[in-house]
Amino acid sequence: WITQEAARAYGHALRSRHQGILIGRGTMRADNPQLTTRAVDGPSPRVCLLDTNAISAQGDRPAALRSGSILM
């Protein structure tokens, strides 16, 4: 990890306070982030993925694209 445990927990706590998190196709492809609140109790936000060509919806299912995700 490039962040310390306390920083990761803080980031997960921030996620639990928001309904959605916006990422672009480049971030999804480069990092394949889970974008969950697994380090704290609370709901995980919906993932809103910006992909002008809907390429991300084809082929592999990235970790972030779970039920309730929004593809824009």
JSON list of C-alpha atoms in Angstrom, two decimals:
[
{"chain": "A", "resi": 1, "resn": "TRP", "atom": "CA", "xyz": [0.00, 0.00, 0.00]},
{"chain": "A", "resi": 2, "resn": "ILE", "atom": "CA", "xyz": [1.10, 3.56, -0.59]},
{"chain": "A", "resi": 3, "resn": "THR", "atom": "CA", "xyz": [-1.07, 4.90, 2.25]},
{"chain": "A", "resi": 4, "resn": "GLN", "atom": "CA", "xyz": [-1.04, 4.05, 5.93]},
{"chain": "A", "resi": 5, "resn": "GLU", "atom": "CA", "xyz": [-3.85, 2.09, 7.55]},
{"chain": "A", "resi": 6, "resn": "ALA", "atom": "CA", "xyz": [-5.32, 5.17, 9.27]},
{"chain": "A", "resi": 7, "resn": "ALA", "atom": "CA", "xyz": [-5.49, 7.05, 5.95]},
{"chain": "A", "resi": 8, "resn": "ARG", "atom": "CA", "xyz": [-7.23, 4.12, 4.25]},
{"chain": "A", "resi": 9, "resn": "ALA", "atom": "CA", "xyz": [-9.78, 3.87, 7.06]},
{"chain": "A", "resi": 10, "resn": "TYR", "atom": "CA", "xyz": [-10.43, 7.63, 6.77]},
{"chain": "A", "resi": 11, "resn": "GLY", "atom": "CA", "xyz": [-10.98, 7.29, 3.02]},
{"chain": "A", "resi": 12, "resn": "HIS", "atom": "CA", "xyz": [-13.40, 4.41, 3.56]},
{"chain": "A", "resi": 13, "resn": "ALA", "atom": "CA", "xyz": [-15.27, 6.45, 6.20]},
{"chain": "A", "resi": 14, "resn": "LEU", "atom": "CA", "xyz": [-15.61, 9.32, 3.70]},
{"chain": "A", "resi": 15, "resn": "ARG", "atom": "CA", "xyz": [-17.04, 6.91, 1.14]},
{"chain": "A", "resi": 16, "resn": "SER", "atom": "CA", "xyz": [-19.67, 5.69, 3.61]},
{"chain": "A", "resi": 17, "resn": "ARG", "atom": "CA", "xyz": [-21.01, 9.26, 3.93]},
{"chain": "A", "resi": 18, "resn": "HIS", "atom": "CA", "xyz": [-21.70, 9.71, 0.23]},
{"chain": "A", "resi": 19, "resn": "GLN", "atom": "CA", "xyz": [-24.21, 8.17, -2.15]},
{"chain": "A", "resi": 20, "resn": "GLY", "atom": "CA", "xyz": [-21.85, 7.95, -5.12]},
{"chain": "A", "resi": 21, "resn": "ILE", "atom": "CA", "xyz": [-18.25, 8.17, -6.22]},
{"chain": "A", "resi": 22, "resn": "LEU", "atom": "CA", "xyz": [-17.29, 9.35, -9.70]},
{"chain": "A", "resi": 23, "resn": "ILE", "atom": "CA", "xyz": [-14.40, 7.78, -11.60]},
{"chain": "A", "resi": 24, "resn": "GLY", "atom": "CA", "xyz": [-13.30, 7.79, -15.21]},
{"chain": "A", "resi": 25, "resn": "ARG", "atom": "CA", "xyz": [-12.49, 4.89, -17.48]},
{"chain": "A", "resi": 26, "resn": "GLY", "atom": "CA", "xyz": [-8.74, 5.57, -17.19]},
{"chain": "A", "resi": 27, "resn": "THR", "atom": "CA", "xyz": [-8.77, 5.21, -13.41]},
{"chain": "A", "resi": 28, "resn": "MET", "atom": "CA", "xyz": [-10.87, 2.08, -13.65]},
{"chain": "A", "resi": 29, "resn": "ARG", "atom": "CA", "xyz": [-8.51, 0.47, -16.15]},
{"chain": "A", "resi": 30, "resn": "ALA", "atom": "CA", "xyz": [-5.29, 1.52, -14.43]},
{"chain": "A", "resi": 31, "resn": "ASP", "atom": "CA", "xyz": [-6.25, 0.77, -10.81]},
{"chain": "A", "resi": 32, "resn": "ASN", "atom": "CA", "xyz": [-9.40, -1.41, -10.93]},
{"chain": "A", "resi": 33, "resn": "PRO", "atom": "CA", "xyz": [-10.49, 0.08, -7.56]},
{"chain": "A", "resi": 34, "resn": "GLN", "atom": "CA", "xyz": [-13.10, -1.64, -5.38]},
{"chain": "A", "resi": 35, "resn": "LEU", "atom": "CA", "xyz": [-14.40, 1.67, -3.97]},
{"chain": "A", "resi": 36, "resn": "THR", "atom": "CA", "xyz": [-16.08, -0.02, -1.03]},
{"chain": "A", "resi": 37, "resn": "THR", "atom": "CA", "xyz": [-16.21, 0.79, 2.68]},
{"chain": "A", "resi": 38, "resn": "ARG", "atom": "CA", "xyz": [-14.64, -2.53, 3.69]},
{"chain": "A", "resi": 39, "resn": "ALA", "atom": "CA", "xyz": [-12.42, -0.90, 6.36]},
{"chain": "A", "resi": 40, "resn": "VAL", "atom": "CA", "xyz": [-15.37, 0.64, 8.26]},
{"chain": "A", "resi": 41, "resn": "ASP", "atom": "CA", "xyz": [-19.03, -0.05, 8.93]},
{"chain": "A", "resi": 42, "resn": "GLY", "atom": "CA", "xyz": [-21.37, 1.71, 6.57]},
{"chain": "A", "resi": 43, "resn": "PRO", "atom": "CA", "xyz": [-22.83, 1.52, 3.09]},
{"chain": "A", "resi": 44, "resn": "SER", "atom": "CA", "xyz": [-20.59, 1.53, 0.03]},
{"chain": "A", "resi": 45, "resn": "PRO", "atom": "CA", "xyz": [-21.35, 4.32, -2.45]},
{"chain": "A", "resi": 46, "resn": "ARG", "atom": "CA", "xyz": [-22.68, 3.70, -5.94]},
{"chain": "A", "resi": 47, "resn": "VAL", "atom": "CA", "xyz": [-19.97, 3.88, -8.55]},
{"chain": "A", "resi": 48, "resn": "CYS", "atom": "CA", "xyz": [-20.57, 6.41, -11.32]},
{"chain": "A", "resi": 49, "resn": "LEU", "atom": "CA", "xyz": [-18.26, 5.58, -14.21]},
{"chain": "A", "resi": 50, "resn": "LEU", "atom": "CA", "xyz": [-17.60, 8.10, -16.97]},
{"chain": "A", "resi": 51, "resn": "ASP", "atom": "CA", "xyz": [-16.98, 6.23, -20.21]},
{"chain": "A", "resi": 52, "resn": "THR", "atom": "CA", "xyz": [-17.96, 8.06, -23.39]},
{"chain": "A", "resi": 53, "resn": "ASN", "atom": "CA", "xyz": [-17.83, 4.94, -25.53]},
{"chain": "A", "resi": 54, "resn": "ALA", "atom": "CA", "xyz": [-19.27, 2.47, -22.99]},
{"chain": "A", "resi": 55, "resn": "ILE", "atom": "CA", "xyz": [-16.15, 0.36, -23.52]},
{"chain": "A", "resi": 56, "resn": "SER", "atom": "CA", "xyz": [-15.91, -0.46, -19.81]},
{"chain": "A", "resi": 57, "resn": "ALA", "atom": "CA", "xyz": [-19.25, -2.23, -19.89]},
{"chain": "A", "resi": 58, "resn": "GLN", "atom": "CA", "xyz": [-17.91, -4.75, -22.39]},
{"chain": "A", "resi": 59, "resn": "GLY", "atom": "CA", "xyz": [-15.69, -7.72, -21.53]},
{"chain": "A", "resi": 60, "resn": "ASP", "atom": "CA", "xyz": [-14.20, -7.93, -18.04]},
{"chain": "A", "resi": 61, "resn": "ARG", "atom": "CA", "xyz": [-16.23, -6.77, -15.05]},
{"chain": "A", "resi": 62, "resn": "PRO", "atom": "CA", "xyz": [-14.05, -4.34, -13.10]},
{"chain": "A", "resi": 63, "resn": "ALA", "atom": "CA", "xyz": [-14.11, -4.62, -9.31]},
{"chain": "A", "resi": 64, "resn": "ALA", "atom": "CA", "xyz": [-15.88, -1.25, -8.98]},
{"chain": "A", "resi": 65, "resn": "LEU", "atom": "CA", "xyz": [-18.79, -2.15, -11.26]},
{"chain": "A", "resi": 66, "resn": "ARG", "atom": "CA", "xyz": [-21.14, -3.91, -8.89]},
{"chain": "A", "resi": 67, "resn": "SER", "atom": "CA", "xyz": [-24.90, -3.92, -8.60]},
{"chain": "A", "resi": 68, "resn": "GLY", "atom": "CA", "xyz": [-26.22, -0.36, -8.55]},
{"chain": "A", "resi": 69, "resn": "SER", "atom": "CA", "xyz": [-23.35, 1.11, -10.55]},
{"chain": "A", "resi": 70, "resn": "ILE", "atom": "CA", "xyz": [-24.09, 3.84, -13.05]},
{"chain": "A", "resi": 71, "resn": "LEU", "atom": "CA", "xyz": [-22.42, 4.01, -16.44]},
{"chain": "A", "resi": 72, "resn": "MET", "atom": "CA", "xyz": [-22.39, 7.45, -18.07]}
]
